């Protein structure tokens, strides 16, 4: 297809299309226990978190009715330090038309609980630690 980011496989596009506004999508690093959640999982092989989120946001609006439609997993030690991969994801969101985007931070173990209620998980090959995100779909 023309003008569709090649990271967005048919399987990923189907999941994004089936989501409604307010549904949540997890974009997870390579260490995230995605398959244990019991929700659909699709792989974006060879792509890091920032590239996957940029691709998703090329077809998927963030929910503008909530304070933090882009959330990330907090580090186990409770620090809020952003690593370079976190920064890259934030830049992807801002470049996609959300210049004021800031992260909501979900403590690590709360993130697992919340992720289990998401619509689906896209796994990436991201190697940076704690590079797991929840994005909320807005109205198309």
PDB file of C-alpha atoms in Angstrom:
ATOM      1  CA  UNK A   1       0.000   0.000   0.000  1.00  0.00           C
ATOM      2  CA  UNK A   2       1.134   3.523  -0.662  1.00  0.00           C
ATOM      3  CA  UNK A   3       1.840   5.944   2.163  1.00  0.00           C
ATOM      4  CA  UNK A   4       1.603   3.271   4.870  1.00  0.00           C
ATOM      5  CA  UNK A   5       4.649   2.918   7.094  1.00  0.00           C
ATOM      6  CA  UNK A   6       6.150  -0.542   6.399  1.00  0.00           C
ATOM      7  CA  UNK A   7       6.295  -1.269  10.144  1.00  0.00           C
ATOM      8  CA  UNK A   8       2.491  -1.427  10.033  1.00  0.00           C
ATOM      9  CA  UNK A   9       1.917  -4.988   8.914  1.00  0.00           C
ATOM     10  CA  UNK A  10      -1.560  -6.129   7.937  1.00  0.00           C
ATOM     11  CA  UNK A  11      -1.920  -7.703  11.372  1.00  0.00           C
ATOM     12  CA  UNK A  12      -1.027  -4.454  13.143  1.00  0.00           C
ATOM     13  CA  UNK A  13      -3.332  -2.425  10.883  1.00  0.00           C
ATOM     14  CA  UNK A  14      -6.198  -4.828  11.620  1.00  0.00           C
ATOM     15  CA  UNK A  15      -5.714  -4.375  15.369  1.00  0.00           C
ATOM     16  CA  UNK A  16      -5.554  -0.580  15.047  1.00  0.00           C
ATOM     17  CA  UNK A  17      -8.676  -0.564  12.880  1.00  0.00           C
ATOM     18  CA  UNK A  18     -10.634  -2.680  15.346  1.00  0.00           C
ATOM     19  CA  UNK A  19      -9.784  -0.420  18.280  1.00  0.00           C
ATOM     20  CA  UNK A  20     -12.320   2.171  19.335  1.00  0.00           C
ATOM     21  CA  UNK A  21     -11.710   5.559  20.895  1.00  0.00           C
ATOM     22  CA  UNK A  22     -10.538   5.160  24.460  1.00  0.00           C
ATOM     23  CA  UNK A  23      -9.042   1.716  23.810  1.00  0.00           C
ATOM     24  CA  UNK A  24      -5.462   1.271  24.945  1.00  0.00           C
ATOM     25  CA  UNK A  25      -2.532  -0.214  23.049  1.00  0.00           C
ATOM     26  CA  UNK A  26       0.660  -1.458  24.675  1.00  0.00           C
ATOM     27  CA  UNK A  27       3.927  -0.979  22.786  1.00  0.00           C
ATOM     28  CA  UNK A  28       6.431  -3.177  24.565  1.00  0.00           C
ATOM     29  CA  UNK A  29      10.171  -3.762  24.620  1.00  0.00           C
ATOM     30  CA  UNK A  30      11.716  -7.151  23.911  1.00  0.00           C
ATOM     31  CA  UNK A  31      11.699  -8.196  27.579  1.00  0.00           C
ATOM     32  CA  UNK A  32       8.029  -7.475  28.319  1.00  0.00           C
ATOM     33  CA  UNK A  33       5.953 -10.576  29.231  1.00  0.00           C
ATOM     34  CA  UNK A  34       3.361  -9.836  26.534  1.00  0.00           C
ATOM     35  CA  UNK A  35       2.054 -13.342  25.926  1.00  0.00           C
ATOM     36  CA  UNK A  36       1.259 -13.912  29.587  1.00  0.00           C
ATOM     37  CA  UNK A  37      -1.357 -11.123  29.555  1.00  0.00           C
ATOM     38  CA  UNK A  38      -3.962 -13.113  27.631  1.00  0.00           C
ATOM     39  CA  UNK A  39      -4.616 -10.373  25.053  1.00  0.00           C
ATOM     40  CA  UNK A  40      -3.667 -10.230  21.349  1.00  0.00           C
ATOM     41  CA  UNK A  41       0.061  -9.831  20.685  1.00  0.00           C
ATOM     42  CA  UNK A  42       1.648  -8.889  17.374  1.00  0.00           C
ATOM     43  CA  UNK A  43       5.356  -8.442  16.699  1.00  0.00           C
ATOM     44  CA  UNK A  44       6.999  -5.500  14.975  1.00  0.00           C
ATOM     45  CA  UNK A  45      10.221  -7.346  14.241  1.00  0.00           C
ATOM     46  CA  UNK A  46      13.357  -5.290  13.812  1.00  0.00           C
ATOM     47  CA  UNK A  47      11.790  -2.063  15.053  1.00  0.00           C
ATOM     48  CA  UNK A  48      12.409  -0.083  18.214  1.00  0.00           C
ATOM     49  CA  UNK A  49       9.730   1.560  20.326  1.00  0.00           C
ATOM     50  CA  UNK A  50      10.121   5.065  18.856  1.00  0.00           C
ATOM     51  CA  UNK A  51       9.775   3.794  15.287  1.00  0.00           C
ATOM     52  CA  UNK A  52       6.733   1.683  16.154  1.00  0.00           C
ATOM     53  CA  UNK A  53       5.016   4.544  17.955  1.00  0.00           C
ATOM     54  CA  UNK A  54       5.794   6.913  15.062  1.00  0.00           C
ATOM     55  CA  UNK A  55       4.266   4.386  12.655  1.00  0.00           C
ATOM     56  CA  UNK A  56       1.180   3.853  14.829  1.00  0.00           C
ATOM     57  CA  UNK A  57       0.652   7.594  15.241  1.00  0.00           C
ATOM     58  CA  UNK A  58       0.758   8.026  11.460  1.00  0.00           C
ATOM     59  CA  UNK A  59      -2.688   6.353  11.350  1.00  0.00           C
ATOM     60  CA  UNK A  60      -3.926   6.522  14.951  1.00  0.00           C
ATOM     61  CA  UNK A  61      -4.887   9.691  16.837  1.00  0.00           C
ATOM     62  CA  UNK A  62      -4.060  10.091  20.501  1.00  0.00           C
ATOM     63  CA  UNK A  63      -7.042  10.636  22.789  1.00  0.00           C
ATOM     64  CA  UNK A  64      -7.293  14.363  23.432  1.00  0.00           C
ATOM     65  CA  UNK A  65      -9.942  13.909  26.141  1.00  0.00           C
ATOM     66  CA  UNK A  66      -7.522  12.562  28.737  1.00  0.00           C
ATOM     67  CA  UNK A  67      -4.509  14.175  30.390  1.00  0.00           C
ATOM     68  CA  UNK A  68      -1.884  11.584  29.411  1.00  0.00           C
ATOM     69  CA  UNK A  69      -2.701   9.492  26.330  1.00  0.00           C
ATOM     70  CA  UNK A  70       0.952   8.418  26.235  1.00  0.00           C
ATOM     71  CA  UNK A  71       2.141   6.614  29.353  1.00  0.00           C
ATOM     72  CA  UNK A  72       5.285   4.686  30.161  1.00  0.00           C
ATOM     73  CA  UNK A  73       6.393   2.113  32.667  1.00  0.00           C
ATOM     74  CA  UNK A  74       8.260   3.543  35.616  1.00  0.00           C
ATOM     75  CA  UNK A  75      11.602   2.045  36.597  1.00  0.00           C
ATOM     76  CA  UNK A  76      11.670  -0.565  39.348  1.00  0.00           C
ATOM     77  CA  UNK A  77      13.636   1.787  41.600  1.00  0.00           C
ATOM     78  CA  UNK A  78      10.963   4.466  41.259  1.00  0.00           C
ATOM     79  CA  UNK A  79      13.194   6.927  39.442  1.00  0.00           C
ATOM     80  CA  UNK A  80      11.628   9.059  36.739  1.00  0.00           C
ATOM     81  CA  UNK A  81      14.812   9.382  34.710  1.00  0.00           C
ATOM     82  CA  UNK A  82      14.230   9.209  30.973  1.00  0.00           C
ATOM     83  CA  UNK A  83      16.641   7.176  28.898  1.00  0.00           C
ATOM     84  CA  UNK A  84      17.404   7.949  25.251  1.00  0.00           C
ATOM     85  CA  UNK A  85      14.723   5.538  24.029  1.00  0.00           C
ATOM     86  CA  UNK A  86      12.100   7.266  26.205  1.00  0.00           C
ATOM     87  CA  UNK A  87      13.197  10.601  24.765  1.00  0.00           C
ATOM     88  CA  UNK A  88      12.958   9.216  21.218  1.00  0.00           C
ATOM     89  CA  UNK A  89       9.383   8.008  21.811  1.00  0.00           C
ATOM     90  CA  UNK A  90       8.407  11.405  23.168  1.00  0.00           C
ATOM     91  CA  UNK A  91       9.922  13.054  20.084  1.00  0.00           C
ATOM     92  CA  UNK A  92       7.999  10.620  17.860  1.00  0.00           C
ATOM     93  CA  UNK A  93       4.736  11.675  19.498  1.00  0.00           C
ATOM     94  CA  UNK A  94       5.595  15.355  19.211  1.00  0.00           C
ATOM     95  CA  UNK A  95       6.638  14.940  15.568  1.00  0.00           C
ATOM     96  CA  UNK A  96       3.328  13.187  14.864  1.00  0.00           C
ATOM     97  CA  UNK A  97       1.437  16.349  15.741  1.00  0.00           C
ATOM     98  CA  UNK A  98       1.261  16.258  19.520  1.00  0.00           C
ATOM     99  CA  UNK A  99       3.813  18.946  20.481  1.00  0.00           C
ATOM    100  CA  UNK A 100       2.649  19.305  24.080  1.00  0.00           C
ATOM    101  CA  UNK A 101       2.736  15.586  24.852  1.00  0.00           C
ATOM    102  CA  UNK A 102       4.137  14.608  28.237  1.00  0.00           C
ATOM    103  CA  UNK A 103       4.380  11.154  29.764  1.00  0.00           C
ATOM    104  CA  UNK A 104       2.147   9.708  32.366  1.00  0.00           C
ATOM    105  CA  UNK A 105       4.287   7.351  34.455  1.00  0.00           C
ATOM    106  CA  UNK A 106       2.835   4.085  35.736  1.00  0.00           C
ATOM    107  CA  UNK A 107       4.783   2.200  38.432  1.00  0.00           C
ATOM    108  CA  UNK A 108       6.221  -1.056  37.072  1.00  0.00           C
ATOM    109  CA  UNK A 109       3.901  -3.569  38.725  1.00  0.00           C
ATOM    110  CA  UNK A 110       0.833  -1.380  38.206  1.00  0.00           C
ATOM    111  CA  UNK A 111       1.805  -1.215  34.537  1.00  0.00           C
ATOM    112  CA  UNK A 112       1.517  -5.007  34.217  1.00  0.00           C
ATOM    113  CA  UNK A 113      -1.970  -4.942  35.730  1.00  0.00           C
ATOM    114  CA  UNK A 114      -3.069  -2.095  33.489  1.00  0.00           C
ATOM    115  CA  UNK A 115      -1.521  -3.670  30.386  1.00  0.00           C
ATOM    116  CA  UNK A 116      -3.633  -6.794  30.910  1.00  0.00           C
ATOM    117  CA  UNK A 117      -6.752  -4.679  30.249  1.00  0.00           C
ATOM    118  CA  UNK A 118      -5.412  -3.195  27.002  1.00  0.00           C
ATOM    119  CA  UNK A 119      -6.794  -4.054  23.583  1.00  0.00           C
ATOM    120  CA  UNK A 120      -3.524  -5.550  22.318  1.00  0.00           C
ATOM    121  CA  UNK A 121       0.264  -5.505  22.563  1.00  0.00           C
ATOM    122  CA  UNK A 122       2.757  -4.689  19.840  1.00  0.00           C
ATOM    123  CA  UNK A 123       6.122  -6.152  20.786  1.00  0.00           C
ATOM    124  CA  UNK A 124       9.264  -4.454  19.511  1.00  0.00           C
ATOM    125  CA  UNK A 125      12.922  -5.337  19.516  1.00  0.00           C
ATOM    126  CA  UNK A 126      13.655  -2.367  21.779  1.00  0.00           C
ATOM    127  CA  UNK A 127      16.587  -3.151  24.096  1.00  0.00           C
ATOM    128  CA  UNK A 128      16.448  -0.088  26.375  1.00  0.00           C
ATOM    129  CA  UNK A 129      15.180  -0.878  29.862  1.00  0.00           C
ATOM    130  CA  UNK A 130      11.618  -0.025  30.887  1.00  0.00           C
ATOM    131  CA  UNK A 131      10.636   0.921  27.338  1.00  0.00           C
ATOM    132  CA  UNK A 132       7.023  -0.144  27.659  1.00  0.00           C
ATOM    133  CA  UNK A 133       4.220   2.242  26.760  1.00  0.00           C
ATOM    134  CA  UNK A 134       0.447   2.504  26.787  1.00  0.00           C
ATOM    135  CA  UNK A 135      -1.163   4.766  24.227  1.00  0.00           C
ATOM    136  CA  UNK A 136      -4.850   5.607  24.173  1.00  0.00           C
ATOM    137  CA  UNK A 137      -6.664   5.900  20.876  1.00  0.00           C
ATOM    138  CA  UNK A 138      -8.657   9.011  20.174  1.00  0.00           C
ATOM    139  CA  UNK A 139     -11.501   9.672  17.761  1.00  0.00           C
ATOM    140  CA  UNK A 140     -10.616   9.147  14.109  1.00  0.00           C
TER     141      UNK A 140
END
